[in-house]
Short mmCIF file of C-alpha atoms in Angstrom, two decimals:
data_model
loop_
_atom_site.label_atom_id
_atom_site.label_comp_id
_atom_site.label_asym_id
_atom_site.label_seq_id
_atom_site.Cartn_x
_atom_site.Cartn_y
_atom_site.Cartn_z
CA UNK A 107 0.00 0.00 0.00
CA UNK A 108 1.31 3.36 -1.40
CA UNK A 109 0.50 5.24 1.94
CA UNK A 110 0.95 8.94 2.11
CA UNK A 111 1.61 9.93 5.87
CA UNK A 112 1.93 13.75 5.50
CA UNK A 113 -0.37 14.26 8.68
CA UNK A 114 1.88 12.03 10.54
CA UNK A 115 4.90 13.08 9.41
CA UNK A 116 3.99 16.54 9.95
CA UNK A 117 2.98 16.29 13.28
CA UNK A 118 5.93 14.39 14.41
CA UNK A 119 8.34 16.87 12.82
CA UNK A 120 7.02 19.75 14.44
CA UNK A 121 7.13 17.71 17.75
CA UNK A 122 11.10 17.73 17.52
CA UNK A 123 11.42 21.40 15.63
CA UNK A 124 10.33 23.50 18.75
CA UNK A 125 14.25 23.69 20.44
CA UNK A 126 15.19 24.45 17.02
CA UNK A 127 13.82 27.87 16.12
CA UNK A 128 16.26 30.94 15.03
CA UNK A 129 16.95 32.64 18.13
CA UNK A 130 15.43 35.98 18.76
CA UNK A 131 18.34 38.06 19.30
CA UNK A 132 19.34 41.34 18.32
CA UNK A 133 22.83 42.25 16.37
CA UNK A 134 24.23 45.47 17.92
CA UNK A 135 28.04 46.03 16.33
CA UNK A 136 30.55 47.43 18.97
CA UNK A 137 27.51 48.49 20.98
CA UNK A 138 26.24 51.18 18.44
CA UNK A 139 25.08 49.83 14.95
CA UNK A 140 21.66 47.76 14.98
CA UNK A 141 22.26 45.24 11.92
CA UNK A 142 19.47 43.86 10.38
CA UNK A 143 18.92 40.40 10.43
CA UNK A 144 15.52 39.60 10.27
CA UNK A 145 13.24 41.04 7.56
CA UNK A 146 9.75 40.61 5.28
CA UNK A 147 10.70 38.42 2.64
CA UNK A 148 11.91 39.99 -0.63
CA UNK A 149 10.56 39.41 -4.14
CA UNK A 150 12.34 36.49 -4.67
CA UNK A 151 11.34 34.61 -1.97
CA UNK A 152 8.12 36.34 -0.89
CA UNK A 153 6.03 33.12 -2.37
CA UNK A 154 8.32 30.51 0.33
CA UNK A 155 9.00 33.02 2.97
CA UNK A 156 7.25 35.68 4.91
CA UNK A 157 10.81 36.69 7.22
CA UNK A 158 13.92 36.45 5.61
CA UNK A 159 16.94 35.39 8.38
CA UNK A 160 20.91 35.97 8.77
CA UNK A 161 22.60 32.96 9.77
CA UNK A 162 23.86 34.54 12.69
CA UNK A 163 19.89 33.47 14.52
CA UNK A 164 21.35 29.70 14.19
CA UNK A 165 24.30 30.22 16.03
CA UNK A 166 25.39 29.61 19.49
CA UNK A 167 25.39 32.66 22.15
CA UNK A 168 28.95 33.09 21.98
CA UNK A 169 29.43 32.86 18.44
CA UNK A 170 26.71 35.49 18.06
CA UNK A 171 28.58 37.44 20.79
CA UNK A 172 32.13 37.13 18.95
CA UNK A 173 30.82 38.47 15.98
CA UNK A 174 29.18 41.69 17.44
CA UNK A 175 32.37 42.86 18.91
CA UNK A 176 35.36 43.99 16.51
CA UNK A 177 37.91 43.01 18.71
CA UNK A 178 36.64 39.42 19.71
CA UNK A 179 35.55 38.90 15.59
CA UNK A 180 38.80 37.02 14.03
CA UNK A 181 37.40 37.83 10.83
CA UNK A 182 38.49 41.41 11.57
CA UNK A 183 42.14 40.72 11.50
CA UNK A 184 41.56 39.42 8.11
CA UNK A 185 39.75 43.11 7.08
CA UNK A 186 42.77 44.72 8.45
CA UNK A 187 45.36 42.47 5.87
CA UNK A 188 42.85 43.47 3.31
CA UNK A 189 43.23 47.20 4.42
CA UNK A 190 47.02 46.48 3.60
CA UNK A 191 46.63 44.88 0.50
CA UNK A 192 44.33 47.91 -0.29
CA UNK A 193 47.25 50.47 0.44
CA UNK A 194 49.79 48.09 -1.36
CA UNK A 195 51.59 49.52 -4.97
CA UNK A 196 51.96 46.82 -7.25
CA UNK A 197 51.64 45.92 -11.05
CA UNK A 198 52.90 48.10 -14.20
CA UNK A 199 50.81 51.14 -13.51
CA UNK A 200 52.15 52.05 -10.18
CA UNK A 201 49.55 52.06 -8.28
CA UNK A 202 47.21 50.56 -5.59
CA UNK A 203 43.18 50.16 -4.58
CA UNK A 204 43.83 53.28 -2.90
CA UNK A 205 45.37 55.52 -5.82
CA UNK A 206 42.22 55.47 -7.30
CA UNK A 207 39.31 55.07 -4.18
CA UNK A 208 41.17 56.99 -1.88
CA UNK A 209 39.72 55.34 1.52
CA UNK A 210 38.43 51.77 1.89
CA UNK A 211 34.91 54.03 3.84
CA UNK A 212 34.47 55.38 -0.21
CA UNK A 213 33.48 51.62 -1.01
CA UNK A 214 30.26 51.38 1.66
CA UNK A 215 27.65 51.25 -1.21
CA UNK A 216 29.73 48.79 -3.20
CA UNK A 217 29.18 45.05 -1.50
CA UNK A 218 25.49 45.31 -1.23
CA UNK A 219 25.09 45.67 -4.73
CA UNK A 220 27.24 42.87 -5.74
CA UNK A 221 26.89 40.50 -7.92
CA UNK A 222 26.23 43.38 -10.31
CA UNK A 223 25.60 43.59 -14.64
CA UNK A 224 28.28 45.09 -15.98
CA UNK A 225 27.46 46.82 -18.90
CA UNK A 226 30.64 46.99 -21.36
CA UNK A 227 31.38 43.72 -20.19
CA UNK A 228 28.12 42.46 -21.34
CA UNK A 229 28.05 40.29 -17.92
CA UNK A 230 27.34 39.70 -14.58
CA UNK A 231 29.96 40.07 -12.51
CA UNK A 232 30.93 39.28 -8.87
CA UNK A 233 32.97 41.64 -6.57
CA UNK A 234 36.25 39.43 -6.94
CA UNK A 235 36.00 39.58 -10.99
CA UNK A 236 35.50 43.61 -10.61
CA UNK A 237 38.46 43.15 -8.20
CA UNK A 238 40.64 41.24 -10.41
CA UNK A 239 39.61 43.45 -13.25
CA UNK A 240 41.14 46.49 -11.56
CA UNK A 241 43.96 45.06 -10.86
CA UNK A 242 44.66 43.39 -14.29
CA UNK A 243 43.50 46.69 -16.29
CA UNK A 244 43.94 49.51 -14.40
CA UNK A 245 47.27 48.51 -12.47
CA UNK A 246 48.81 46.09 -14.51
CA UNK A 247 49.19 43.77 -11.80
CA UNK A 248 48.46 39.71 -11.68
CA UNK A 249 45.05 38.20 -11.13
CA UNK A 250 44.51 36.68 -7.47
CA UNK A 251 43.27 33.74 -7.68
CA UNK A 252 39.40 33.56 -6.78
CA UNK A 253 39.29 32.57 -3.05
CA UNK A 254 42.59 32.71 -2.61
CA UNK A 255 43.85 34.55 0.77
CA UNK A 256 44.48 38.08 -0.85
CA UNK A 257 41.30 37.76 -2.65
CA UNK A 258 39.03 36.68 0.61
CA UNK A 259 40.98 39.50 2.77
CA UNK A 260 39.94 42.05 0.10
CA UNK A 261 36.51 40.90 -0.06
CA UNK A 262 35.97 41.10 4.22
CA UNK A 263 37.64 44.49 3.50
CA UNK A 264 34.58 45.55 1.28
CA UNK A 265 32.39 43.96 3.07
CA UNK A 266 33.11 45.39 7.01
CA UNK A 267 32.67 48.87 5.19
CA UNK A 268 29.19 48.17 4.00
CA UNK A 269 27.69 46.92 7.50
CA UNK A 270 24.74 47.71 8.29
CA UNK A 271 23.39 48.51 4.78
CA UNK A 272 20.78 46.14 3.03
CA UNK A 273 22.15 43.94 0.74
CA UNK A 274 19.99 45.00 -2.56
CA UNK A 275 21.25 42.88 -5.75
CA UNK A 276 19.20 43.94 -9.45
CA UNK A 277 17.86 41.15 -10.69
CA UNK A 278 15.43 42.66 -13.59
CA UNK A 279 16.66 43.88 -16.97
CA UNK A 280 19.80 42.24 -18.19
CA UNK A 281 20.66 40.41 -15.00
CA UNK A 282 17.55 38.05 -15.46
CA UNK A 283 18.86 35.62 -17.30
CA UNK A 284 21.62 35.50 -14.78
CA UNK A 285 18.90 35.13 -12.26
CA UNK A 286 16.91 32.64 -13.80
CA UNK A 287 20.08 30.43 -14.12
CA UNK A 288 20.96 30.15 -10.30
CA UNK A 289 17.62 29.83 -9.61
CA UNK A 290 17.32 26.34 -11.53
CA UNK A 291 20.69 25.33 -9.73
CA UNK A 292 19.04 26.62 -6.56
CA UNK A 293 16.24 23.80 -6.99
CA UNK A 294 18.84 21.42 -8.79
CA UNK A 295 18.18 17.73 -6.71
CA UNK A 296 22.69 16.84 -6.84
CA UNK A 297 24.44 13.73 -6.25
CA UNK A 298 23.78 10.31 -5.10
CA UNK A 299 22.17 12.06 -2.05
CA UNK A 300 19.69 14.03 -4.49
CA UNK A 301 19.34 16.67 -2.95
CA UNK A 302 19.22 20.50 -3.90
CA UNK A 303 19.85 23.84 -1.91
CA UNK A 304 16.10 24.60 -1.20
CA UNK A 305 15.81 21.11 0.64
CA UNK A 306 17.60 21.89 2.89
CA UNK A 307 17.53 25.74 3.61
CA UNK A 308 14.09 26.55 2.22
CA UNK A 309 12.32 23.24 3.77
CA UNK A 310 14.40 22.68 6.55
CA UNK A 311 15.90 25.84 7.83
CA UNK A 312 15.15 25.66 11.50
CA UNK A 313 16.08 21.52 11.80
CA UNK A 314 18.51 19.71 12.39
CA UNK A 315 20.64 17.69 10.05
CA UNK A 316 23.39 15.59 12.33
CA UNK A 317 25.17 18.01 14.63
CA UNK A 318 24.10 21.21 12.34
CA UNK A 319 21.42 23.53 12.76
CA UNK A 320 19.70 24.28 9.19
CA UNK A 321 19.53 28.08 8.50
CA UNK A 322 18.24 29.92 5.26
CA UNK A 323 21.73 29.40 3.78
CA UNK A 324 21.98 33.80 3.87
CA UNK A 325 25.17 35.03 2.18
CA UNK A 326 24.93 38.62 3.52
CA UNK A 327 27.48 37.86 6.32
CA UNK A 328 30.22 36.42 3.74
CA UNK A 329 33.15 35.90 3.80
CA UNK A 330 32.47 34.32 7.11
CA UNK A 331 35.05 33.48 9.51
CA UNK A 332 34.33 29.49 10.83
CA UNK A 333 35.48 27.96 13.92
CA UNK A 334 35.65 25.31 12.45
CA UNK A 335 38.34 26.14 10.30
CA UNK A 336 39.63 28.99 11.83
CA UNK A 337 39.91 31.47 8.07
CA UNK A 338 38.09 32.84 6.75
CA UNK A 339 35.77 31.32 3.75
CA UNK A 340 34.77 32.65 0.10
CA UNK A 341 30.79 32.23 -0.80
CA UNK A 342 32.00 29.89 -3.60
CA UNK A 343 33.68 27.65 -0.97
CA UNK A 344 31.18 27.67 0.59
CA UNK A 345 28.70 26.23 -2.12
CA UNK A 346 31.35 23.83 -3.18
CA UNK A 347 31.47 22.72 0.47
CA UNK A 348 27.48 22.12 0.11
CA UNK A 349 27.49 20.52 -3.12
CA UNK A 350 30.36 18.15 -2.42
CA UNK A 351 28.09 17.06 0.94
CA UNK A 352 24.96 15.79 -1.77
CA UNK A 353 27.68 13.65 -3.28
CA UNK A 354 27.98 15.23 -5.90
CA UNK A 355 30.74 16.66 -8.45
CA UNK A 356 30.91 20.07 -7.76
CA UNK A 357 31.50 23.43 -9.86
CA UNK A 358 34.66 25.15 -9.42
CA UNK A 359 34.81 28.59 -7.18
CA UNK A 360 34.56 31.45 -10.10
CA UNK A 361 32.49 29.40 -12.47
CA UNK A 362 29.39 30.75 -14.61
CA UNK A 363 27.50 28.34 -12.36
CA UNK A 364 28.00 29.60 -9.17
CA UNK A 365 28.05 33.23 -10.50
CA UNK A 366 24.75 32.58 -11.63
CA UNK A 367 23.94 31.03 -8.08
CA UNK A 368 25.67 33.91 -5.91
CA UNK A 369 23.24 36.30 -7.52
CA UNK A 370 20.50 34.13 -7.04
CA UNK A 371 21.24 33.45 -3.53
CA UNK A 372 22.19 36.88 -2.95
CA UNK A 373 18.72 38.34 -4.05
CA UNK A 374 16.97 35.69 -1.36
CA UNK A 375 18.59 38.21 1.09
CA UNK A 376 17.37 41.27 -0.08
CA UNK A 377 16.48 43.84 2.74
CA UNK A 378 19.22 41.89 5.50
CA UNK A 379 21.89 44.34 6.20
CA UNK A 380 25.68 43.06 5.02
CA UNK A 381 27.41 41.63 7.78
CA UNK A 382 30.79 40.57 6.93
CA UNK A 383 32.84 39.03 8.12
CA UNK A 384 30.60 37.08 10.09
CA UNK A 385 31.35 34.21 12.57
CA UNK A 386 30.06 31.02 12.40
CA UNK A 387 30.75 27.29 13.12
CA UNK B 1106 31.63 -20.22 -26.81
CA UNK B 1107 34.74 -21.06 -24.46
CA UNK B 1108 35.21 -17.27 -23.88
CA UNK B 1109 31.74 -16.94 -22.72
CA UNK B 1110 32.48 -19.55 -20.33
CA UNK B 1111 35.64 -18.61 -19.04
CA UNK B 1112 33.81 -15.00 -18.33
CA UNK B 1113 31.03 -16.56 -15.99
CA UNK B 1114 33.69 -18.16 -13.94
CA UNK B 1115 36.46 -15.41 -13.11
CA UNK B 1116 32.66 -13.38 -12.67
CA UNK B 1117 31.25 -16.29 -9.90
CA UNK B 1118 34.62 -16.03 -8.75
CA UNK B 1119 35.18 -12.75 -8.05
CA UNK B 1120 31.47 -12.17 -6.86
CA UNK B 1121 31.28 -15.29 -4.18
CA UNK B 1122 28.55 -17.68 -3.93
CA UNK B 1123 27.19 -15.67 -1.20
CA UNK B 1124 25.42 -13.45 -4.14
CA UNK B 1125 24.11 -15.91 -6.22
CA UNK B 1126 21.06 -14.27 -5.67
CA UNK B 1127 21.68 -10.70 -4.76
CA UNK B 1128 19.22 -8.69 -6.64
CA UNK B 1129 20.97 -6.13 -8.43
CA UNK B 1130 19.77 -2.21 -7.64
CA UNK B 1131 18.24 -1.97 -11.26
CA UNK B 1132 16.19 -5.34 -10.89
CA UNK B 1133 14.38 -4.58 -7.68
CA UNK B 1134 10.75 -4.57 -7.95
CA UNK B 1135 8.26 -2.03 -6.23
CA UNK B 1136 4.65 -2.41 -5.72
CA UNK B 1137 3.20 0.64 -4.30
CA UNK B 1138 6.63 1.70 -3.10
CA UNK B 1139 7.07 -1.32 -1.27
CA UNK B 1140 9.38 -4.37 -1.93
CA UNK B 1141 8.50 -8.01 -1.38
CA UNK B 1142 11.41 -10.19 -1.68
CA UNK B 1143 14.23 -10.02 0.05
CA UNK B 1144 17.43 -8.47 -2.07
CA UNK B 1145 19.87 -11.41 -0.95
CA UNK B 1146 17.91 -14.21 0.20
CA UNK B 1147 19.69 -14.61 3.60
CA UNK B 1148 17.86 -13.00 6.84
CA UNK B 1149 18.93 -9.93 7.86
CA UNK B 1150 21.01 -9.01 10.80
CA UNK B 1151 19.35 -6.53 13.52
CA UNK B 1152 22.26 -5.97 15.19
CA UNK B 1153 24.37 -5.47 12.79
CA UNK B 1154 21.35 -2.82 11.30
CA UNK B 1155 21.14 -1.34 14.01
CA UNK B 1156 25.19 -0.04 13.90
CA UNK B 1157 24.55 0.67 10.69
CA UNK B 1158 21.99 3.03 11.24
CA UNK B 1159 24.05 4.77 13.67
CA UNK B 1160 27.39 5.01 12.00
CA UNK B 1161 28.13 8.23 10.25
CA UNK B 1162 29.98 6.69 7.65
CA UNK B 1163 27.69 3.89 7.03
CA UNK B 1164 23.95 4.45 7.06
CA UNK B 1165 23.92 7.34 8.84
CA UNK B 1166 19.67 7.70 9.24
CA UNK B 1167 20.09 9.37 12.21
CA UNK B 1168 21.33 12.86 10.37
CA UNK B 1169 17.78 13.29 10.09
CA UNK B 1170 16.12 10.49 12.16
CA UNK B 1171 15.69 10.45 15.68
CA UNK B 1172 15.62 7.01 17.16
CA UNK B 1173 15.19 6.25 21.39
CA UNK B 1174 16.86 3.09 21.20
CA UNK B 1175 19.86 4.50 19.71
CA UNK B 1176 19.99 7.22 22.31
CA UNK B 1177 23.81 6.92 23.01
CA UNK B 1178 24.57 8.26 19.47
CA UNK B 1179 24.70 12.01 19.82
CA UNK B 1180 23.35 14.54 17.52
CA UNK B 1181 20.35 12.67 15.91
CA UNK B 1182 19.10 15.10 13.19
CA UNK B 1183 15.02 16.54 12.85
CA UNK B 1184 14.12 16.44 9.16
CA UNK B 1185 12.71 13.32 8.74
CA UNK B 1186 11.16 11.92 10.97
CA UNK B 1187 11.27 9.92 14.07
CA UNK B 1188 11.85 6.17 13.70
CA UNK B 1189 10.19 4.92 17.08
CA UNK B 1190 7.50 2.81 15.93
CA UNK B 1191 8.16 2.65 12.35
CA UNK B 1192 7.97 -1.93 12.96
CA UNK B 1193 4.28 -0.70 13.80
CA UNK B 1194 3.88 1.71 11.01
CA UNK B 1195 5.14 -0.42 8.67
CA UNK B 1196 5.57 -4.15 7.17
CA UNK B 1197 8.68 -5.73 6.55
CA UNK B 1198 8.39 -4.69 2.64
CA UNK B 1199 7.42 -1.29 2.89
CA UNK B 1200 10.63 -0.91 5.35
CA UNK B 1201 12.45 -2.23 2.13
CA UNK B 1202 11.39 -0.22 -0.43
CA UNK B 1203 11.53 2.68 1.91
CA UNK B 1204 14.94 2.11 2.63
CA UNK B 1205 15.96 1.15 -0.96
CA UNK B 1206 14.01 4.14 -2.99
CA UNK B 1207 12.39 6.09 -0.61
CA UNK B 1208 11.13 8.26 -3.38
CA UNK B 1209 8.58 4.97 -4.64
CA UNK B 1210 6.92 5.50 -1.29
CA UNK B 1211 7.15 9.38 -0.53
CA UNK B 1212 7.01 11.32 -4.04
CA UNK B 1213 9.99 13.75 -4.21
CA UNK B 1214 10.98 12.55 -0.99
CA UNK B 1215 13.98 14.27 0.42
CA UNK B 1216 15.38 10.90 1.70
CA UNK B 1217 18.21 9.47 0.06
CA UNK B 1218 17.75 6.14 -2.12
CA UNK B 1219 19.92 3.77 -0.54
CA UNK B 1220 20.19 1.11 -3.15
CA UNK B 1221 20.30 2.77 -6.21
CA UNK B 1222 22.36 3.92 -8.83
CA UNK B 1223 21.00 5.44 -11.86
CA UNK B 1224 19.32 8.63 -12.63
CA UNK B 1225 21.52 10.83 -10.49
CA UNK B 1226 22.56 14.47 -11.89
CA UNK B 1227 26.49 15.01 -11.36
CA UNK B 1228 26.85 12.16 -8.88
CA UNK B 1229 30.32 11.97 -7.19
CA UNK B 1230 33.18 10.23 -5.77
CA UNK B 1231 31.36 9.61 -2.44
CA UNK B 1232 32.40 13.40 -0.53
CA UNK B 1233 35.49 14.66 -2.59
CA UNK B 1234 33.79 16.64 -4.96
CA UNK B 1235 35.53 14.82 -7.99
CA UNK B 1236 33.07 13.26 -10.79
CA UNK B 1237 31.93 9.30 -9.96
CA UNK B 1238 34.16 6.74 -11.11
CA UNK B 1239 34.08 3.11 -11.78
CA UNK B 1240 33.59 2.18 -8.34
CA UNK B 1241 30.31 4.30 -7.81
CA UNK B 1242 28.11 2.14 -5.91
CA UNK B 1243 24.90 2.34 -3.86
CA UNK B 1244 24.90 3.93 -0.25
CA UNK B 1245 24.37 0.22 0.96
CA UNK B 1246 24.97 -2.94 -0.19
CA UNK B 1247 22.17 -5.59 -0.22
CA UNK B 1248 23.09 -7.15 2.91
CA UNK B 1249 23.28 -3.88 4.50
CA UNK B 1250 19.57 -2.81 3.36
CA UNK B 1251 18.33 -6.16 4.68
CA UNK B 1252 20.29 -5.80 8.09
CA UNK B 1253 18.97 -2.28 8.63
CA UNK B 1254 14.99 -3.79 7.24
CA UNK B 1255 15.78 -6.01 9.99
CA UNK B 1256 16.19 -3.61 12.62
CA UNK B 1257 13.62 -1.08 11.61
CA UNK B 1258 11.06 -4.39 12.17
CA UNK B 1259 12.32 -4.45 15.86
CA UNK B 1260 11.17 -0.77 16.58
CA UNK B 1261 7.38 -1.32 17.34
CA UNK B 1262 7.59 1.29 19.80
#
């Protein structure tokens, strides 16, 4: 008998949800900046959601208190190597990030708006392409390679400058397409495990799967810093680190893929303020 | 004709008698999600089931099961879910084609399928991230489906 036990099911899962709600918490930075972290649901997601959530609800008390506190937030220490790198001469043209933007505080509306069309280029682009296409064509200087340290330093750079504003990614006009594409991968089933990015943080944020407690799967607070680890980790990591868990073959950090999936992903967060470098486990 | 010959040998050989009558992952037969005969033809093992079950790097159910009985294994996961009672819920068979193709029973069911191995989009090299290979195989061998069947007919409770 082909039974369908949806009641049942249903009731028991919500049994063993209750301890595992987002906590409700508020993010105050260094005692003086309310970050948003909890907002109505965006366009994109309006249809599945009616809150959109920052990862930081699913964390423990102290890693929520490490990350509202510069000093006690490792991810900090990689910001101020990025602030370095920033100030740094190098390449043909003689000159550095800071030749040109002056102050890393200049760069506040940049993150949120990221990944962004381009229009000569004819493409989407993330922040580390714009990055690398500065420093190829306007100093002369090598590529870094995608999440490579200088590149995730730069990017928590960018990113600590831009806290507190809502992350608010275009996703109309020539980006659509874009859109569209990460949004299939989004709802992609990979692997022998079969199973896509909405199972999980769409259907089971708020559960637990083994040891971890589900969230939305946010990228406002990237790069994050994890305990786990202890560096700090690129939002294509990040996916890769996802995808390789459905056992699956992954797509490599960079590629049209997870370009594609960063904007999607990123548009789920409309509204939440930017956050990085976060901390989580 | 000799060739043919010689092949079924080194294949008997290298297989073991033990699964002379293993039924292959692509030759298992649902009926309403449910699976009759047994996939190897000896009884399976609740103890050994029930270690599987447990063990992250074997079964591994309880990443989204809860289970009571199996209360010294920590961190027993809330999306599916939980197994006390399923021997009540459900016969022998059902327990086997839920555990072999979960997705017979449960459309789109977010459980893996256990004892499978076709239809999968990008499927890897169990967790490195690299394409499968020739040694892609399902998540548990037949005797390992049975053992676990086994032990899922103990929980009545």
């Amino acid at each position: 008998m082909k039974r369908l036990t949806a009641a049942l099911t249903a009731g028991l899962m919500a049994a063993s949800m209750v301890s595992a709600d987002p906590v409700d918490d508020t993010l105050v930075l260094n005692g003086e900046t309310t970050i948003v972290t909890r907002i109505k649901a965006p366009e994109a997601v309006a249809d599945v959601f009616d809150e959109v959530i920052s990862g930081w609800h699913f964390r423990e008390e102290e890693t929520r208190a490490m990350q509202a506190d510069d000093f006690d937030n490792p991810g900090m220490i990689f910001a101020e190597l990025g602030e370095d790198l920033w100030n740094t001469v190098e390449g043909s043209e003689d000159k550095s990030c800071a030749s040109c933007h002056e102050s890393p505080d200049n760069m506040a509306e940049v993150r949120p708006g990221y990944p962004k069309w381009n229009e000569d280029a004819g493409e989407v682009r993330t922040l580390e392409m714009q990055i690398n296409d500065c420093r190829e064509n306007r100093m002369g200087a090598e590529k870094w390679k995608y999440t490579g340290g200088d590149m995730v330093n730069m990017t928590a750079l960018l990113a600590s400058v831009s806290r507190g504003r809502p992350v608010n990614v275009a996703i109309d006009g020539p980006a659509q397409s874009t859109w569209e594409a990460g949004k299939e991968l989004y709802y992609t089933r990979f692997g022998q495990l079969e199973l896509s990015c909405a199972n999980c943080h769409e259907e089971n944020n708020g559960r637990m799967i083994r040891a971890d407690h589900l969230s939305q799967g946010q990228i406002n607070g990237f790069p994050v810093y994890r305990l786990k680890n202890a560096k700090l980790n690129a939002v294509h990591d990040r996916f890769k680190g996802c995808i390789r868990d459905t056992r699956a073959e992954t797509f490599e950090a960079g590629s049209p893929e997870f370009i594609a999936l960063e904007l999607y992903v990123a548009s789920r967060g409309n509204g939440l303020d930017v956050e990085g470098p976060a901390v989580r486990n | 004709m000799e060739r043919k010959f010689l092949m079924i040998l080194t294949l008997a050989a290298s297989t073991g008698a033990a699964f002379a009558t293993e039924i292959p992952p692509s030759d298992v037969i649902f009926t309403d999600g449910a699976v009759e005969a047994s996939l190897t033809g000896v009884a399976g093992d609740p103890e050994n089931g029930r270690l599987i079950v447990g063990d992250k790097g074997v079964g591994n159910c309880v990443a989204c099961h809860e289970i009571s009985d199996l209360a010294d294994v920590p961190f027993q996961g809330t999306v599916g879910p939980m197994l006390d009672g399923t021997g009540a819920r459900w016969s022998e068979a059902e327990l086997r084609g839920i555990v072999s193709n979960a997705k017979m029973m449960f459309d789109e069911s977010m459980m893996p399928s256990f004892y499978r191995v076709d239809g999968f989009t990008r499927p890897g090299n169990e967790y490195t991230g690299e394409a499968a290979d020739d040694s892609f195989a399902p998540l548990l061998d037949a005797q390992k489906v049975e053992d676990v069947v086994a032990y899922l007919t103990t929980l009545k409770e």
